[in-house]
Short mmCIF file of C-alpha atoms in Angstrom, two decimals:
data_model
loop_
_atom_site.label_atom_id
_atom_site.label_comp_id
_atom_site.label_asym_id
_atom_site.label_seq_id
_atom_site.Cartn_x
_atom_site.Cartn_y
_atom_site.Cartn_z
CA MET A 1208 2.21 12.06 -27.48
CA ASP A 1209 5.32 12.67 -29.53
CA LEU A 1210 5.84 11.81 -33.18
CA THR A 1211 7.13 8.31 -32.39
CA ASP A 1212 4.02 7.56 -30.34
CA ARG A 1213 1.85 8.68 -33.22
CA LYS A 1214 3.75 6.60 -35.78
CA LEU A 1215 3.53 3.59 -33.48
CA LEU A 1216 -0.23 4.01 -33.13
CA ASN A 1217 -0.59 4.27 -36.91
CA VAL A 1218 1.21 0.96 -37.41
CA ILE A 1219 -0.64 -1.06 -34.78
CA GLN A 1220 -4.06 0.14 -35.93
CA SER A 1221 -3.59 -1.37 -39.36
CA LYS A 1222 -2.01 -4.75 -38.79
CA PHE A 1223 -0.26 -5.87 -35.65
CA PRO A 1224 2.59 -8.32 -36.43
CA LEU A 1225 1.72 -11.90 -35.53
CA VAL A 1226 5.24 -13.07 -34.73
CA ASP A 1227 6.94 -14.39 -31.60
CA ARG A 1228 8.39 -10.98 -30.68
CA PRO A 1229 5.97 -8.44 -32.16
CA TYR A 1230 7.24 -5.47 -30.14
CA GLN A 1231 10.77 -6.09 -31.39
CA HIS A 1232 9.37 -6.21 -34.93
CA LEU A 1233 7.58 -2.88 -34.39
CA GLY A 1234 10.74 -1.37 -32.94
CA GLU A 1235 12.76 -2.35 -35.99
CA GLU A 1236 10.18 -0.64 -38.20
CA LEU A 1237 10.31 2.56 -36.14
CA GLY A 1238 14.03 2.61 -35.31
CA ILE A 1239 13.66 2.03 -31.56
CA ASP A 1240 14.32 -1.02 -29.38
CA GLU A 1241 11.80 -3.53 -28.08
CA SER A 1242 11.77 -2.25 -24.51
CA GLU A 1243 10.97 1.28 -25.66
CA VAL A 1244 8.03 0.01 -27.72
CA ILE A 1245 6.67 -1.82 -24.68
CA ASP A 1246 7.20 1.21 -22.44
CA ARG A 1247 5.48 3.53 -24.92
CA LEU A 1248 2.50 1.23 -25.30
CA ALA A 1249 2.22 0.85 -21.52
CA ASP A 1250 2.22 4.65 -21.17
CA LEU A 1251 -0.42 5.00 -23.90
CA LYS A 1252 -2.56 2.47 -22.02
CA ARG A 1253 -2.14 4.35 -18.76
CA LYS A 1254 -3.29 7.50 -20.53
CA ASN A 1255 -6.24 5.54 -21.98
CA VAL A 1256 -5.21 6.38 -25.54
CA LEU A 1257 -4.69 2.70 -26.35
CA ARG A 1258 -7.65 0.59 -25.31
CA GLN A 1259 -6.76 -2.90 -26.44
CA LEU A 1260 -4.60 -5.07 -28.68
CA SER A 1261 -6.48 -8.14 -29.86
CA ALA A 1262 -8.22 -9.88 -32.73
CA ILE A 1263 -11.27 -8.25 -34.32
CA PHE A 1264 -13.99 -10.73 -35.21
CA ASP A 1265 -17.12 -10.46 -37.33
CA THR A 1266 -20.06 -10.91 -34.98
CA ARG A 1267 -22.52 -12.30 -37.54
CA ARG A 1268 -20.03 -14.72 -39.08
CA LEU A 1269 -19.56 -16.23 -35.61
CA GLY A 1270 -23.28 -16.94 -35.41
CA TYR A 1271 -24.23 -14.06 -33.14
CA LYS A 1272 -27.27 -11.88 -33.76
CA THR A 1273 -26.68 -8.16 -33.58
CA THR A 1274 -28.50 -4.86 -33.92
CA LEU A 1275 -28.20 -1.16 -33.26
CA VAL A 1276 -30.77 -0.02 -30.70
CA ALA A 1277 -32.10 3.52 -30.28
CA MET A 1278 -33.81 4.25 -26.96
CA ALA A 1279 -35.53 7.33 -25.58
CA PHE A 1280 -35.40 8.15 -21.88
CA GLU A 1281 -36.59 10.92 -19.66
CA PRO A 1282 -33.45 13.01 -18.98
CA ASP A 1283 -33.37 12.06 -15.29
CA LYS A 1284 -33.55 8.33 -16.13
CA LEU A 1285 -30.98 8.26 -18.95
CA HIS A 1286 -27.85 7.73 -16.83
CA LYS A 1287 -29.30 4.94 -14.71
CA GLY A 1288 -30.76 3.23 -17.77
CA ALA A 1289 -27.45 3.39 -19.64
CA LEU A 1290 -25.54 1.84 -16.73
CA ARG A 1291 -28.04 -1.02 -16.48
CA ILE A 1292 -27.76 -1.70 -20.23
CA ASN A 1293 -23.96 -1.73 -19.91
CA LYS A 1294 -24.15 -4.86 -17.76
CA HIS A 1295 -25.13 -7.03 -20.70
CA PRO A 1296 -21.94 -8.65 -22.08
CA GLY A 1297 -23.15 -8.21 -25.66
CA VAL A 1298 -23.33 -4.41 -25.40
CA SER A 1299 -20.11 -3.15 -26.96
CA HIS A 1300 -20.88 0.50 -27.75
CA ASN A 1301 -23.24 2.65 -25.73
CA TYR A 1302 -23.52 6.42 -26.23
CA ALA A 1303 -25.76 9.23 -25.12
CA ARG A 1304 -26.39 11.27 -28.27
CA GLU A 1305 -27.87 14.68 -28.84
CA GLY A 1306 -29.98 15.76 -31.79
CA SER A 1307 -33.02 13.46 -31.83
CA TYR A 1308 -35.82 12.12 -29.64
CA PHE A 1309 -33.77 8.95 -29.11
CA ASN A 1310 -31.04 9.93 -26.67
CA LEU A 1311 -29.29 6.58 -26.07
CA TRP A 1312 -27.79 4.45 -28.83
CA PHE A 1313 -26.10 1.10 -28.30
CA THR A 1314 -25.06 -2.01 -30.21
CA LEU A 1315 -26.12 -5.39 -28.91
CA ALA A 1316 -24.98 -8.90 -29.82
CA VAL A 1317 -26.40 -12.18 -28.49
CA PRO A 1318 -25.52 -15.83 -29.20
CA GLY A 1319 -27.48 -17.60 -31.90
CA ASP A 1320 -29.71 -19.49 -29.44
CA HIS A 1321 -30.81 -16.27 -27.70
CA ASP A 1322 -33.73 -14.17 -28.89
CA LEU A 1323 -32.57 -10.70 -29.86
CA GLU A 1324 -35.99 -9.04 -29.88
CA THR A 1325 -36.92 -10.37 -26.46
CA THR A 1326 -33.56 -9.24 -25.06
CA VAL A 1327 -34.21 -5.68 -26.25
CA GLU A 1328 -37.79 -5.86 -25.01
CA VAL A 1329 -36.60 -6.83 -21.52
CA MET A 1330 -33.97 -4.07 -21.56
CA GLY A 1331 -36.55 -1.46 -22.49
CA ARG A 1332 -38.97 -2.62 -19.82
CA ASP A 1333 -36.36 -2.92 -17.07
CA THR A 1334 -34.89 0.53 -17.73
CA LYS A 1335 -38.30 2.21 -18.18
CA ALA A 1336 -37.43 3.47 -21.64
CA LEU A 1337 -40.08 5.69 -23.20
CA SER A 1338 -39.59 4.19 -26.64
CA TYR A 1339 -37.09 2.19 -28.64
CA ARG A 1340 -36.29 1.00 -32.13
CA MET A 1341 -34.25 -1.95 -33.31
CA MET A 1342 -32.20 -0.90 -36.32
CA PRO A 1343 -30.32 -3.94 -37.65
CA THR A 1344 -28.05 -3.65 -40.65
CA ILE A 1345 -29.79 -4.19 -43.97
CA ARG A 1346 -26.59 -3.66 -45.93
CA PHE A 1347 -23.16 -2.46 -44.95
CA PHE A 1348 -20.89 -0.42 -47.17
CA LYS A 1349 -17.94 0.12 -44.87
CA ILE A 1350 -16.60 -0.98 -41.53
CA GLY A 1351 -13.12 -0.12 -40.34
CA VAL A 1352 -11.90 2.45 -37.85
CA ASN A 1353 -8.50 3.88 -38.66
CA PHE A 1354 -7.00 7.25 -37.78
CA ASP A 1355 -3.88 8.87 -39.15
CA MET A 1356 -2.41 10.01 -35.85
CA VAL A 1357 0.39 11.94 -37.55
CA LYS A 1358 -1.89 13.99 -39.81
CA GLU A 1359 -4.73 13.91 -37.26
CA LYS A 1360 -7.28 12.91 -39.87
CA GLY A 1361 -9.52 9.94 -40.50
CA SER A 1362 -7.85 7.33 -42.64
CA SER A 1363 -10.42 4.60 -43.17
CA VAL A 1364 -9.84 3.63 -46.78
CA ASP A 1365 -11.77 1.39 -49.15
CA TYR A 1366 -14.29 -0.73 -47.19
CA SER A 1367 -11.90 -1.30 -44.31
CA PRO A 1368 -8.23 -0.63 -43.65
CA ASP A 1369 -7.26 -4.30 -43.86
CA GLY A 1370 -8.85 -5.20 -47.18
CA TYR A 1371 -11.05 -7.74 -45.36
CA ALA A 1372 -14.31 -6.34 -46.63
CA LYS A 1373 -13.43 -6.53 -50.33
CA ASP A 1374 -15.58 -9.64 -50.50
CA ALA A 1375 -17.57 -9.06 -47.33
CA ALA A 1376 -20.76 -8.24 -49.22
CA LYS A 1377 -20.92 -11.95 -50.00
CA GLY A 1378 -22.30 -13.82 -47.03
CA TRP A 1379 -21.58 -10.95 -44.63
CA ASN A 1380 -24.43 -12.06 -42.35
CA GLU A 1381 -24.03 -15.83 -42.74
CA ALA A 1382 -22.58 -17.82 -39.85
CA VAL A 1383 -19.68 -20.14 -40.58
CA PRO A 1384 -19.34 -23.59 -38.98
CA LEU A 1385 -16.97 -23.54 -36.01
CA THR A 1386 -15.30 -26.37 -34.14
CA GLU A 1387 -14.67 -26.38 -30.40
CA ASP A 1388 -10.98 -25.83 -31.19
CA ASP A 1389 -11.96 -22.75 -33.22
CA LYS A 1390 -13.94 -21.40 -30.27
CA ASP A 1391 -11.05 -22.03 -27.88
CA ALA A 1392 -8.72 -20.06 -30.15
CA ILE A 1393 -11.26 -17.24 -30.50
CA ARG A 1394 -11.48 -16.99 -26.70
CA GLU A 1395 -7.72 -16.52 -26.53
CA LEU A 1396 -7.26 -14.19 -29.49
CA GLN A 1397 -10.03 -11.83 -28.35
CA GLU A 1398 -8.28 -11.00 -25.07
CA ASP A 1399 -6.01 -7.99 -24.62
CA LEU A 1400 -2.41 -8.88 -25.53
CA PRO A 1401 0.07 -8.52 -22.65
CA LEU A 1402 2.97 -6.09 -22.97
CA VAL A 1403 5.80 -8.61 -22.60
CA SER A 1404 8.53 -9.64 -24.99
CA ARG A 1405 6.83 -12.89 -26.13
CA PRO A 1406 3.11 -12.17 -25.58
CA PHE A 1407 1.76 -15.12 -27.58
CA ASP A 1408 3.64 -17.89 -25.72
CA ASP A 1409 1.14 -18.36 -22.87
CA MET A 1410 -1.78 -18.16 -25.28
CA ALA A 1411 -0.30 -20.89 -27.48
CA GLN A 1412 0.53 -23.04 -24.44
CA ARG A 1413 -3.05 -22.87 -23.15
CA LEU A 1414 -4.25 -24.03 -26.56
CA GLY A 1415 -1.67 -26.81 -26.74
CA LYS A 1416 -0.14 -25.29 -29.88
CA THR A 1417 3.16 -23.88 -30.97
CA THR A 1418 3.16 -20.16 -31.66
CA GLU A 1419 3.62 -20.96 -35.35
CA ALA A 1420 0.44 -23.03 -35.26
CA LEU A 1421 -1.36 -20.22 -33.43
CA PHE A 1422 -0.39 -17.71 -36.12
CA ALA A 1423 -1.52 -20.18 -38.79
CA THR A 1424 -4.86 -20.47 -36.99
CA ALA A 1425 -5.24 -16.70 -37.01
CA GLN A 1426 -4.50 -16.62 -40.74
CA ASP A 1427 -7.02 -19.41 -41.31
CA PHE A 1428 -9.64 -17.38 -39.42
CA GLN A 1429 -8.96 -14.41 -41.70
CA ASP A 1430 -9.13 -16.60 -44.80
CA ARG A 1431 -12.52 -17.89 -43.63
CA ARG A 1432 -13.60 -14.27 -43.16
CA PHE A 1433 -14.72 -14.31 -39.55
CA MET A 1434 -11.60 -12.62 -38.19
CA ARG A 1435 -10.87 -9.24 -39.74
CA ARG A 1436 -7.44 -8.60 -38.32
CA PHE A 1437 -5.36 -8.38 -35.18
CA SER A 1438 -4.88 -4.73 -34.26
CA ALA A 1439 -5.26 -1.91 -31.78
CA VAL A 1440 -8.36 -0.05 -30.71
CA LEU A 1441 -7.84 3.55 -29.63
CA HIS A 1442 -9.82 5.80 -27.35
CA HIS A 1443 -10.92 8.38 -29.91
CA ARG A 1444 -11.27 11.32 -27.57
CA ARG A 1445 -7.96 10.69 -25.79
CA SER A 1446 -6.32 10.29 -29.20
CA GLY A 1447 -7.33 13.82 -30.16
CA PHE A 1448 -10.52 12.98 -32.10
CA ARG A 1449 -12.81 14.67 -29.60
CA ALA A 1450 -15.88 15.02 -31.82
CA ASN A 1451 -17.90 11.96 -32.76
CA ALA A 1452 -21.01 12.26 -34.90
CA MET A 1453 -23.43 9.72 -36.27
CA ILE A 1454 -24.83 11.35 -39.40
CA VAL A 1455 -28.11 9.86 -40.56
CA TRP A 1456 -29.32 10.42 -44.13
CA LYS A 1457 -32.64 10.06 -45.94
CA VAL A 1458 -31.70 8.32 -49.19
CA PRO A 1459 -34.18 7.31 -51.93
CA GLY A 1460 -34.40 3.55 -52.29
CA GLU A 1461 -33.33 3.56 -55.93
CA ARG A 1462 -30.09 5.32 -54.96
CA SER A 1463 -29.26 3.22 -51.91
CA GLU A 1464 -26.22 1.35 -53.24
CA GLU A 1465 -24.78 4.22 -55.28
CA VAL A 1466 -25.01 6.68 -52.40
CA GLY A 1467 -23.73 4.13 -49.86
CA MET A 1468 -20.63 3.45 -51.94
CA THR A 1469 -19.97 7.16 -52.35
CA MET A 1470 -20.28 7.72 -48.61
CA ALA A 1471 -17.96 4.81 -47.89
CA ALA A 1472 -15.30 6.30 -50.16
CA ASN A 1473 -14.79 9.21 -47.76
CA LYS A 1474 -11.74 8.43 -45.58
CA ALA A 1475 -13.28 10.19 -42.60
CA VAL A 1476 -16.21 7.74 -42.59
CA THR A 1477 -15.43 4.76 -40.37
CA HIS A 1478 -18.78 2.96 -40.67
CA CYS A 1479 -21.50 3.17 -43.28
CA TYR A 1480 -24.71 1.12 -43.08
CA GLU A 1481 -28.20 0.99 -44.49
CA ARG A 1482 -30.82 0.44 -41.77
CA PRO A 1483 -34.64 0.14 -41.64
CA THR A 1484 -36.99 3.11 -41.48
CA PHE A 1485 -40.09 3.72 -39.35
CA PRO A 1486 -42.98 6.17 -39.61
CA ASP A 1487 -41.17 8.49 -37.21
CA TRP A 1488 -37.66 7.70 -38.52
CA PRO A 1489 -37.12 8.20 -42.29
CA TYR A 1490 -33.31 7.94 -42.24
CA THR A 1491 -31.85 5.01 -44.13
CA HIS A 1492 -28.08 5.50 -44.20
CA PHE A 1493 -25.85 5.88 -41.15
CA THR A 1494 -22.30 7.21 -41.36
CA MET A 1495 -19.95 7.46 -38.39
CA VAL A 1496 -17.37 10.24 -38.50
CA HIS A 1497 -14.72 11.42 -36.03
CA ALA A 1498 -12.78 14.66 -36.07
CA THR A 1499 -10.72 16.82 -33.76
CA SER A 1500 -13.64 19.28 -33.45
CA THR A 1501 -17.35 19.61 -34.23
CA ASP A 1502 -16.38 21.94 -37.07
CA GLY A 1503 -14.45 19.04 -38.55
CA CYS A 1504 -17.49 16.76 -38.37
CA GLU A 1505 -19.64 19.39 -40.05
CA GLU A 1506 -17.06 19.80 -42.79
CA ILE A 1507 -17.22 16.05 -43.44
CA GLU A 1508 -21.02 16.26 -43.45
CA ARG A 1509 -20.88 18.94 -46.17
CA GLU A 1510 -18.40 16.89 -48.21
CA ILE A 1511 -20.70 13.86 -48.14
CA SER A 1512 -23.77 15.94 -48.99
CA GLU A 1513 -22.02 17.57 -51.93
CA ALA A 1514 -20.69 14.24 -53.20
CA THR A 1515 -24.07 12.49 -53.02
CA GLY A 1516 -26.60 15.29 -53.47
CA ILE A 1517 -28.41 14.09 -50.33
CA THR A 1518 -29.53 17.03 -48.21
CA GLU A 1519 -31.98 15.54 -45.71
CA ARG A 1520 -29.86 14.48 -42.76
CA MET A 1521 -29.21 14.90 -39.03
CA LEU A 1522 -26.02 15.00 -36.99
CA LEU A 1523 -26.23 13.13 -33.70
CA TYR A 1524 -23.23 14.02 -31.55
CA SER A 1525 -22.19 11.76 -28.70
CA SER A 1526 -22.45 13.65 -25.42
CA ARG A 1527 -21.30 10.78 -23.23
CA GLU A 1528 -19.60 7.46 -23.86
CA TYR A 1529 -21.02 4.86 -21.50
CA LYS A 1530 -19.28 1.86 -22.98
CA LYS A 1531 -16.91 1.06 -25.82
CA THR A 1532 -15.29 -2.32 -25.94
CA ARG A 1533 -15.04 -5.36 -28.14
CA VAL A 1534 -17.64 -8.09 -27.86
CA ARG A 1535 -16.29 -11.18 -26.08
CA TYR A 1536 -17.51 -14.37 -27.71
CA PHE A 1537 -18.28 -17.83 -26.35
CA VAL A 1538 -18.04 -16.79 -22.70
CA PRO A 1539 -20.42 -17.85 -19.89
CA GLU A 1540 -21.46 -14.29 -19.00
CA TYR A 1541 -24.27 -14.51 -21.56
CA ASP A 1542 -26.02 -17.33 -19.72
CA GLN A 1543 -27.82 -15.08 -17.22
CA TYR A 1544 -29.24 -13.03 -20.09
CA GLN A 1545 -30.56 -15.92 -22.18
CA TYR A 1546 -34.02 -15.32 -23.59
CA SER A 1547 -34.78 -18.16 -25.99
CA GLY A 1548 -38.40 -17.35 -26.81
CA VAL A 1549 -40.34 -14.24 -27.73
CA SER A 1550 -42.55 -13.35 -24.82
CA ASN A 1551 -45.09 -11.65 -27.05
CA PRO A 1552 -45.95 -12.74 -30.63
CA THR A 1553 -45.72 -9.09 -31.63
CA PRO A 1554 -42.96 -7.87 -29.32
CA THR A 1555 -42.75 -4.24 -28.32
CA ALA A 1556 -39.18 -3.87 -29.52
CA GLN A 1557 -40.38 -1.12 -31.86
CA ARG A 1558 -42.84 0.43 -29.43
CA SER A 1559 -43.38 4.13 -29.07
#
């Protein structure tokens, strides 16, 4: 990547222009023509640096249930188990991680009429997991992945790079009412944007709208706080951020909010959540950090520890990325995975 590539990636991570000719708009900002922008983005996709250009939605606000799941596998069963879990359309992130008994970590989302606990229970049974824990978000302090590709540093500011989460603490897990027209627009906006001069025309035509009405719909979705922004997702490793660590912290309950806010203030932290504890898992706060090397992750770890005074923590490095994508909403693929009732009054979703 040259400097222009890096500047282009910086711009499209923050806020992609919702206009008829967005690539022309980006070119004007960078001093290059529209065709060069399209060619550069196509090359970045071929190199798997750029994953996708699309809308980012808030899973819970759309009425989906979601959780982080930690699973433990025998080493010889980990790979096969991870690939089977990948088949579920609601699995967006799935990583093998080193550093704890639980060696596979994934996020799972299911529609509101599905049973989340039973889904995890079935996954654990079908993959012959040794043990697993559901770790839903109790409180989130930050969500927003953003990298400064020019300086090669994390650049996730405030709660998120788009300002969306300023008020997200209010009703962050409450579903909003959606019309069928809303769902149709979500289905379109969540798909990868084509690299053509007028990429929104076909989308608007399928919805029976003008492009101006489509852009107004997207703004309405942001105003209603279930769409965060329209932007790019990068492949972290291919972008130069080769080290990825989930740092888990043992934080006293009386300091939960204060420490969470301090952690979120670090620009290298892309996600910061409070999650439940278990007798064998005392860690309450989860911070995701990315750096160009493991030394960089450990430097961020020390910064957070010094800023908060929290010393009990673990670094869980990702050793393999099995899946990283955006959740696709209101699609029929979920139907074959519908579990609408708990099969056991005290499900084994937390079994060990």
